[in-house]
Short mmCIF file of C-alpha atoms and ligand atoms in Angstrom, two decimals:
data_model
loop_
_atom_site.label_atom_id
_atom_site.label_comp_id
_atom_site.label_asym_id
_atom_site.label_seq_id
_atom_site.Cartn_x
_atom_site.Cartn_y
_atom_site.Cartn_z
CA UNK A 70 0.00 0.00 0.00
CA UNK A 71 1.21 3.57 -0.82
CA UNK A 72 1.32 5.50 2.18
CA UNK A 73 -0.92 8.56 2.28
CA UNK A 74 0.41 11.75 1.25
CA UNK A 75 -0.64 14.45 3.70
CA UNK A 76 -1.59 17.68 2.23
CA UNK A 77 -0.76 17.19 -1.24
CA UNK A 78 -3.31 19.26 -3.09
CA UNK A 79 -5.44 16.85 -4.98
CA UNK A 80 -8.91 18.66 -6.35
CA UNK A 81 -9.52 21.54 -8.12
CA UNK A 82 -10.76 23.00 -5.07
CA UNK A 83 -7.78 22.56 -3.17
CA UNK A 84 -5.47 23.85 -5.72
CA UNK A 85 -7.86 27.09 -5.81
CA UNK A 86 -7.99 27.27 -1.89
CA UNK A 87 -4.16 27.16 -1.83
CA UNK A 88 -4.23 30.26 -4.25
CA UNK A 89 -2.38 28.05 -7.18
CA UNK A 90 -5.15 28.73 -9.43
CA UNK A 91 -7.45 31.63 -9.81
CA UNK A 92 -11.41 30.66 -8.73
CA UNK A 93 -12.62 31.96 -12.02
CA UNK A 94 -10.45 29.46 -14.00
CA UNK A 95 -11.68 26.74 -11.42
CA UNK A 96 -14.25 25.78 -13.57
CA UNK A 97 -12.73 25.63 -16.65
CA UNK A 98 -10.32 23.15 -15.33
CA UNK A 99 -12.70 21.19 -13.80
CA UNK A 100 -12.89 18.57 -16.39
CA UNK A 101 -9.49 18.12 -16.70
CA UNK A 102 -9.40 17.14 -13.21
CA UNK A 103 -11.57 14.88 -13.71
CA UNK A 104 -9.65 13.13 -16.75
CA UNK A 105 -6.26 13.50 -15.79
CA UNK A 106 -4.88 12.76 -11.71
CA UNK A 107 -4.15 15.55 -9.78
CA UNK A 108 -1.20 15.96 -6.75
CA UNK A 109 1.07 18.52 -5.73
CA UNK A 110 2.59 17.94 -2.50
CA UNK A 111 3.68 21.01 -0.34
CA UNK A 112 7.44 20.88 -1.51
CA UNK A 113 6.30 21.76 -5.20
CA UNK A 114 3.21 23.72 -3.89
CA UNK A 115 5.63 26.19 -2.32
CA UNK A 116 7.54 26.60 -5.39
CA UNK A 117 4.82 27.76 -7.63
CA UNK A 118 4.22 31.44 -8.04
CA UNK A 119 0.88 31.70 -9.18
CA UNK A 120 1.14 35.46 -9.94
CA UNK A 121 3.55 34.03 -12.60
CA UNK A 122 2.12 33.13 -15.77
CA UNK A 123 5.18 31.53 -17.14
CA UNK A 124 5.64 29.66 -14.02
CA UNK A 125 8.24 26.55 -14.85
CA UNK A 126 6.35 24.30 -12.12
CA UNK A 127 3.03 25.62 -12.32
CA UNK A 128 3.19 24.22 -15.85
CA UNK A 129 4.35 20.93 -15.11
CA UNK A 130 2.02 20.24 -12.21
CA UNK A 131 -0.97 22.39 -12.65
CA UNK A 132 -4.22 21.44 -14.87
CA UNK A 133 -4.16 23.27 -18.22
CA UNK A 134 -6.88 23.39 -20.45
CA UNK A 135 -5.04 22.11 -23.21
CA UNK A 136 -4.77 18.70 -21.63
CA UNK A 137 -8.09 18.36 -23.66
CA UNK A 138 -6.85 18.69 -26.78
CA UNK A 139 -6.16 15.46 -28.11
CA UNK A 140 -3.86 15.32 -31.56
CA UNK A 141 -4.26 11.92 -34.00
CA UNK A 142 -0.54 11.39 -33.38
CA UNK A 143 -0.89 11.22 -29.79
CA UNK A 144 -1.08 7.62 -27.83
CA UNK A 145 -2.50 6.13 -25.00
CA UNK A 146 0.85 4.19 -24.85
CA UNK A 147 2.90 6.13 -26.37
CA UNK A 148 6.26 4.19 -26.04
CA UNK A 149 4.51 0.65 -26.51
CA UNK A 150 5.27 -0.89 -23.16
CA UNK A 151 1.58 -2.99 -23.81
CA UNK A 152 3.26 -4.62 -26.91
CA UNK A 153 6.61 -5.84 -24.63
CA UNK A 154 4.83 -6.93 -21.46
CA UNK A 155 5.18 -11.06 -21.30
CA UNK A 156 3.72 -10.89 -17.92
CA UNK A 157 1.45 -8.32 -15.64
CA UNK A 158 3.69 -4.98 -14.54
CA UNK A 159 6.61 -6.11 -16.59
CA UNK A 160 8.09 -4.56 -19.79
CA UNK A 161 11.13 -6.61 -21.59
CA UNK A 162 12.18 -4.58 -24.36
CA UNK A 163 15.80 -4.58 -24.36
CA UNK A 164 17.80 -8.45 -23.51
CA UNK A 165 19.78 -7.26 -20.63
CA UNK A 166 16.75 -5.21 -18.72
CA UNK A 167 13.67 -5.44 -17.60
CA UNK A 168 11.09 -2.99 -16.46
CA UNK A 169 8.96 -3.31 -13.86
CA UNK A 170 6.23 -1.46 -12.73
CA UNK A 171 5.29 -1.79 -9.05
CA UNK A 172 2.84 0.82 -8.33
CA UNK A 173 0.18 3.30 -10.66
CA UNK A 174 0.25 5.75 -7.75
CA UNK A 175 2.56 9.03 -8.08
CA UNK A 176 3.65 11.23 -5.28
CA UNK A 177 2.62 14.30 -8.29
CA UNK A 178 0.70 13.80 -11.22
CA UNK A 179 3.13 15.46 -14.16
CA UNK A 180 1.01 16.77 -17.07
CA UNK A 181 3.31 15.91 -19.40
CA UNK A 182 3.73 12.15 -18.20
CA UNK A 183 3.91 9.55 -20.72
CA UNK A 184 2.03 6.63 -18.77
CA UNK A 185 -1.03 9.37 -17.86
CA UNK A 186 -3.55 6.90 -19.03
CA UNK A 187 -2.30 3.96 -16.45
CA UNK A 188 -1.42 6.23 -13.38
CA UNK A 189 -3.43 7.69 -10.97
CA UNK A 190 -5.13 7.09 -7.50
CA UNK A 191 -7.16 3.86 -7.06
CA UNK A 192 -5.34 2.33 -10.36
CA UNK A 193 -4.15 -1.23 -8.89
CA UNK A 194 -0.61 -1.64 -8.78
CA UNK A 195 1.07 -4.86 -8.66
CA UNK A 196 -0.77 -7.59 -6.49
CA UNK A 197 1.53 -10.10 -4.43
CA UNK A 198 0.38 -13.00 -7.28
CA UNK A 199 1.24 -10.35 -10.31
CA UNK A 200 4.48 -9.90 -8.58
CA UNK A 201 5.67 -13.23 -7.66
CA UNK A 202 4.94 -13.90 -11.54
CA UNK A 203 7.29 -11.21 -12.58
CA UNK A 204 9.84 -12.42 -10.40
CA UNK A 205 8.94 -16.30 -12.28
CA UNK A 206 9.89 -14.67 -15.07
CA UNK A 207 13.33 -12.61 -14.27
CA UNK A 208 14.36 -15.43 -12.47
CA UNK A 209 13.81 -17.60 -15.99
CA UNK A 210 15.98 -15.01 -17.95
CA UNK A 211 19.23 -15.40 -16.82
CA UNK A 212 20.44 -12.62 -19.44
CA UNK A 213 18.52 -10.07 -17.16
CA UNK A 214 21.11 -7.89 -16.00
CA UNK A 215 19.47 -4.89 -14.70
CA UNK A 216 15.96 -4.63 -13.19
CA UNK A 217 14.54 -0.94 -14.17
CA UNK A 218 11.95 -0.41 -11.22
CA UNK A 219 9.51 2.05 -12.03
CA UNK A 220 5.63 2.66 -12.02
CA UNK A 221 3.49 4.85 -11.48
CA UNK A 222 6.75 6.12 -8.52
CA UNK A 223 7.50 3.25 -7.02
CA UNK A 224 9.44 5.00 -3.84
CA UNK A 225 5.62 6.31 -2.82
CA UNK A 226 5.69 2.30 -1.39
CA UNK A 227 6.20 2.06 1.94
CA UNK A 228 9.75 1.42 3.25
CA UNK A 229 8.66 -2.05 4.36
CA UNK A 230 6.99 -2.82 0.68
CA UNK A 231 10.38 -1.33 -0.79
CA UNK A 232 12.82 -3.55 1.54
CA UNK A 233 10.55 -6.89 0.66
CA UNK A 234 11.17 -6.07 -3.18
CA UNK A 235 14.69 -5.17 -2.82
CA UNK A 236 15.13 -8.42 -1.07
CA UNK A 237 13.29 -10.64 -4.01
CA UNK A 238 15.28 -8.80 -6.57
CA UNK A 239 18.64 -8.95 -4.95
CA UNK A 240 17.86 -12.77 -4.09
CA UNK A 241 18.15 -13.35 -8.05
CA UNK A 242 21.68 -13.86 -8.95
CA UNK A 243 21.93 -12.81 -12.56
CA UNK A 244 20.34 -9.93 -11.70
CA UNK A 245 23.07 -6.95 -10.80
CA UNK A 246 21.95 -3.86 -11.10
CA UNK A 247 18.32 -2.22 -9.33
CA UNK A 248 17.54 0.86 -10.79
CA UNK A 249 14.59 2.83 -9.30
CA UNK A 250 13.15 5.73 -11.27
CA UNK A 251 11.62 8.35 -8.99
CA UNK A 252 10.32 11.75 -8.83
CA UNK A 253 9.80 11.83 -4.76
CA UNK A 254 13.23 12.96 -4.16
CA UNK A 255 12.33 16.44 -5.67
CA UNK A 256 8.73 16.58 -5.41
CA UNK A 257 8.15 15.43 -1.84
CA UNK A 258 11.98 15.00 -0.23
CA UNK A 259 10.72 14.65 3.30
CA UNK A 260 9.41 11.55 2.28
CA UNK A 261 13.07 10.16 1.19
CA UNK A 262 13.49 8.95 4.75
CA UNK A 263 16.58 7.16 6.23
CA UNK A 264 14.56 3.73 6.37
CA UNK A 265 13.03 4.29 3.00
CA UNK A 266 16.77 4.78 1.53
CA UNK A 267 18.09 1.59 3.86
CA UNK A 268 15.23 -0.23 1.87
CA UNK A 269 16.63 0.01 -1.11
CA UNK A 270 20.15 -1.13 -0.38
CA UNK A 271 20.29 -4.77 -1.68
CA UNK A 272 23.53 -6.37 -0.88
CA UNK A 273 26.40 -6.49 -2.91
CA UNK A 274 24.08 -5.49 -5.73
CA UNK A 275 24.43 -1.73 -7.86
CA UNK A 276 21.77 0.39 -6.56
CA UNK A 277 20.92 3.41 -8.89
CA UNK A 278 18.21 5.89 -8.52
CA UNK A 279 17.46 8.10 -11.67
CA UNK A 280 15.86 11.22 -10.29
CA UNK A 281 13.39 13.28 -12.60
CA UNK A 282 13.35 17.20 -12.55
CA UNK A 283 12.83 19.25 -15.52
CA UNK A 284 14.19 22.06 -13.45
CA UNK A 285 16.93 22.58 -10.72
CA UNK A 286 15.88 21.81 -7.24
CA UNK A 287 17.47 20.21 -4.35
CA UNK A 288 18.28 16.63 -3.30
CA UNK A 289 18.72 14.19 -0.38
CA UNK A 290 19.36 11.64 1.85
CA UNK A 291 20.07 8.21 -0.75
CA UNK A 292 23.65 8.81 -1.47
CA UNK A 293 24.32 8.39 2.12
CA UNK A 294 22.93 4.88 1.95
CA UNK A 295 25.33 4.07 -0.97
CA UNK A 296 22.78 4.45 -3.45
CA UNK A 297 24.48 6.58 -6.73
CA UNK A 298 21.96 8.63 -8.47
CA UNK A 299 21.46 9.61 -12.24
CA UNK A 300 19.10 12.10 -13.46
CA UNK A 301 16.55 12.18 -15.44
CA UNK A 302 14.45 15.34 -17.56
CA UNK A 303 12.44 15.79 -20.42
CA UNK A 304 12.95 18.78 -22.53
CA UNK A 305 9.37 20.72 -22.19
CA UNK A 306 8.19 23.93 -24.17
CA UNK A 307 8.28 26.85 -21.22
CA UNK A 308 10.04 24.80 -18.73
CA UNK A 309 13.44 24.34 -19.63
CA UNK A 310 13.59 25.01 -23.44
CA UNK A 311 16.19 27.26 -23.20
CA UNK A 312 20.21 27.12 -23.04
CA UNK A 313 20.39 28.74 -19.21
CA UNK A 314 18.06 26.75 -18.02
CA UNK A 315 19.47 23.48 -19.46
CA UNK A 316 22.64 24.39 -18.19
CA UNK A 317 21.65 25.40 -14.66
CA UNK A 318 19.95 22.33 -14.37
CA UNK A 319 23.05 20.23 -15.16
CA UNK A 320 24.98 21.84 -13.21
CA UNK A 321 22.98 21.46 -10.24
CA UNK A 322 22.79 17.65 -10.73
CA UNK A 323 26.55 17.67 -10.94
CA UNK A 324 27.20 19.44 -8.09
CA UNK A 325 24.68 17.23 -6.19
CA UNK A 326 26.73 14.39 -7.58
CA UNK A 327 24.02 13.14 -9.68
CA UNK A 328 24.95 12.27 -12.99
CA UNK A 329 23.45 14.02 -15.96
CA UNK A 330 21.98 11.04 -18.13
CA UNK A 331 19.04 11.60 -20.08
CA UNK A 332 17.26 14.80 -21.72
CA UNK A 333 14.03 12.59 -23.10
CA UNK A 334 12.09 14.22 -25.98
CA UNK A 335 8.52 14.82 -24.56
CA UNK A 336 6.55 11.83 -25.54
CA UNK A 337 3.14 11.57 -27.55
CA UNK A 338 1.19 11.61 -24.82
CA UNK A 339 -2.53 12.87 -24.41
CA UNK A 340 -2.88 16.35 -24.37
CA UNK A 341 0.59 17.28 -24.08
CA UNK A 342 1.12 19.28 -27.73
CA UNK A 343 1.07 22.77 -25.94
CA UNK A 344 4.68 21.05 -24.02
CA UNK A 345 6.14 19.44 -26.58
CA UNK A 346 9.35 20.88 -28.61
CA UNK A 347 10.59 20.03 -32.00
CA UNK A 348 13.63 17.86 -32.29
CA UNK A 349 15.34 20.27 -34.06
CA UNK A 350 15.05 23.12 -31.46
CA UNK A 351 16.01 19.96 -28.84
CA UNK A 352 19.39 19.02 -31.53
CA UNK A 353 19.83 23.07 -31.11
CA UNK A 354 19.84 23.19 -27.31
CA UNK A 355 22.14 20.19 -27.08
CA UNK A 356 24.23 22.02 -29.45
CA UNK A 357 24.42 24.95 -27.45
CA UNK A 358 24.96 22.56 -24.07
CA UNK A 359 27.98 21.24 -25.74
CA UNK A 360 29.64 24.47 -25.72
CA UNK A 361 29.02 25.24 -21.95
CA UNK A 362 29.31 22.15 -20.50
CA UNK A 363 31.83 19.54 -20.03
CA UNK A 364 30.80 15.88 -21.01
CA UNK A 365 30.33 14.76 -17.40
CA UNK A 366 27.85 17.09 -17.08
CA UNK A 367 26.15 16.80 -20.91
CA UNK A 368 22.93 14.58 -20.47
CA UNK A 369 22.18 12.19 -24.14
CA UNK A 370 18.98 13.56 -25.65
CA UNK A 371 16.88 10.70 -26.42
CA UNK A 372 13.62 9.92 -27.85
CA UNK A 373 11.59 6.52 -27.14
CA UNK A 374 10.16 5.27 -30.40
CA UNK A 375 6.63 4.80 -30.77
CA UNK A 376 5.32 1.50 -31.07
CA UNK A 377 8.30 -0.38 -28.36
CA UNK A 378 11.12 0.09 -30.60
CA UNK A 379 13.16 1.46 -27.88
CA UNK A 380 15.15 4.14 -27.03
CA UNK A 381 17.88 6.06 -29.04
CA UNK A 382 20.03 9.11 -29.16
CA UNK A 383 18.65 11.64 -31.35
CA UNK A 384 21.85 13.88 -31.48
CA UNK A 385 22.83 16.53 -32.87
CA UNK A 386 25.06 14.53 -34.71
CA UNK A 387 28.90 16.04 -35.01
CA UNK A 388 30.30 13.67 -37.71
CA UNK A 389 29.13 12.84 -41.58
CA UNK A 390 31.43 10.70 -43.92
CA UNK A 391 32.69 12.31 -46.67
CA UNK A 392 34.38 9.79 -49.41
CA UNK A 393 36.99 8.33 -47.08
CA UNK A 394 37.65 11.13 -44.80
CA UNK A 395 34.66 12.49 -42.07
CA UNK A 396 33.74 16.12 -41.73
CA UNK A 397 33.68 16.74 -37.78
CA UNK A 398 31.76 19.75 -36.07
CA UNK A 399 33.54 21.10 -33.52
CA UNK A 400 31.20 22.25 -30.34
CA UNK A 401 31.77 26.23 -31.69
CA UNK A 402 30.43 25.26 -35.38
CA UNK A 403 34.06 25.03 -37.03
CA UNK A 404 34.43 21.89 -39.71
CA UNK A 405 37.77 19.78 -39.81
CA UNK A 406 37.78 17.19 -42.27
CA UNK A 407 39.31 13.96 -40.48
CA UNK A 408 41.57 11.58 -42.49
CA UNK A 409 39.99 8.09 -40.75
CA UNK A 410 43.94 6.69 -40.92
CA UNK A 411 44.21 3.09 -39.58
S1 SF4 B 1902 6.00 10.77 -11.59
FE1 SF4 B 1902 6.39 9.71 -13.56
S2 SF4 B 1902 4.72 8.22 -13.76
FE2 SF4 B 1902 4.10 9.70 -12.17
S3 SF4 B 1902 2.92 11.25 -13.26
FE3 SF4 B 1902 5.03 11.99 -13.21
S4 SF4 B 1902 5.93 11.25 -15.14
FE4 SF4 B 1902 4.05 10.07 -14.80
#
């Protein structure tokens, strides 16, 4: 069971009580409400401010309007994980990993979240039968490497719930590295507790948690536990689609010794087009990264193809072949031509 989350602002009328959004827009937002999950727990509440209109958080946690506006291209699924699931809460896309999915419950509802039409509040997570099946089935694939544990936010379990997992998973000797993907650690960091970190320590296994902010905040307690941390953003129109912000945001991981790892391309998720950026403007900003920032702290920008095909780098790409020779970008925009001798 997730553990309740005390004052997180979950209705419409909550949000408006808290002075996050305006009583004559109440309405209008209604219905979105209604369709999409609501939370914003006091850590992200108290960043939001709603005299702002331009607001970086208010955009990625507060109901919009446009959420209704469904395009053709958008997906109820949009990265496919229905068409790789062999068993209930698991996704085996790649050989050497595994998803699983543990809970549908998030600590905040993002409006631009990819898996908005299997998370929310009273969506079943993974029963103790569902589970011990996806453990059947990682236990039968010995090239399973890495377990990706995910959800739904799968640290909103309690830290009992968390330490019985770890256990099963690190009980599974092919299996080396745990990965837990997590927004709690910026959107509700109180609830990163010292037990709920010691419950995810699992022996002489690699324990990684990718943290998810779209824009720089603080971080806690898991690194003290032994746990190294990665991050995790997606590039979003009015939240961080811009060169300073990018930057600032990588730098902050970095400092926090969390390792930069993945810008994601927004995916085609319901509702989302007033977020979403072109990939060119997203090849631009990495461009731009590149000549701020040293590698440790570039992120790869990535898209997940539609329809499972997996995840790949979408550049910008530095390097074209040119007869036998390659013509090389460097990060300022000058072109060498590079005699490939070997
Ligand atoms: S925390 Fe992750 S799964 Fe939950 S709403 Fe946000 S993006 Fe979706």
């Amino acid at each position: 069971m997730a553990e309740p989350l005390p004052r997180t602002l979950t209705t419409m009328k909550a949000l408006t009580a808290a002075g996050l959004v305006a009583p004559e827009r109440a309405p209008s937002l209604e219905p979105v409400g209604a369709r999409y999950a609501i939370a914003v727990p006091p850590a992200l509440a108290a960043l939001i401010d709603p005299a702002d209109p331009a607001d970086p958080i208010a955009r990625q946690f507060l109901p919009d309007a446009r959420e209704l506006d469904r395009r053709p291209a958008e997906l109820d699924d949009p990265i496919g994980d229905g068409l790789k699931s062999p068993v209930r809460g698991l996704v085996h896309r790649y050989p050497d990993r595994v998803l699983l999915k543990l809970v549908s419950v998030c600590a905040v509802y993002c409006r631009f979240c990819f898996r908005r039409e299997m998370v929310g509040p009273g969506t079943p997570g993974l029963d103790e039968a569902a589970f011990a099946g996806a453990l059947d089935y990682i236990r039968a694939h010995p090239e399973i490497w890495e377990v990706v544990i995910t959800g739904g936010d799968p640290l909103a379990l309690s830290a009992r719930r968390l330490a019985a997992a770890t256990a099963a998973l690190a009980a599974i000797p092919h299996v080396k590295v745990l990965r837990w993907h997590s927004r709690l650690p910026v959107a509700a960091p109180e609830r990163v507790t010292a037990a709920l970190a010691r419950a995810l320590v699992a022996g002489d296994k690699a324990v990684y948690v990718a943290v998810h902010s779209n824009h720089p905040l603080a971080l806690t307690r898991l690194r003290a536990a032994g746990i190294e941390l990665v991050s995790q953003s997606v590039l979003l129109k009015g939240v961080n689609d811009d060169v300073a912000t990018l930057e600032a945001l990588m730098r902050a991981f970095v400092e926090a010794r969390v390792k930069p790892y993945y810008l994601h391309h927004p995916d085609l998720a319901p509702g989302t087009t007033h977020l979403r950026v072109k990939i060119s403007e997203g090849q631009a900003l990495m461009r731009a990264l590149r000549r701020r920032l040293s590698g440790l702290a570039m992120p790869t920008y990535v898209i997940d193809i539609p329809g499972a095909h997996g995840k790949v780098p979408i550049g910008p790409n530095y390097v074209e072949a040119e007869g036998d020779d390659y013509r090389i970008a460097a990060p300022g925009g000058d072109e060498t031509l590079y005699r490939d001798e070997v």
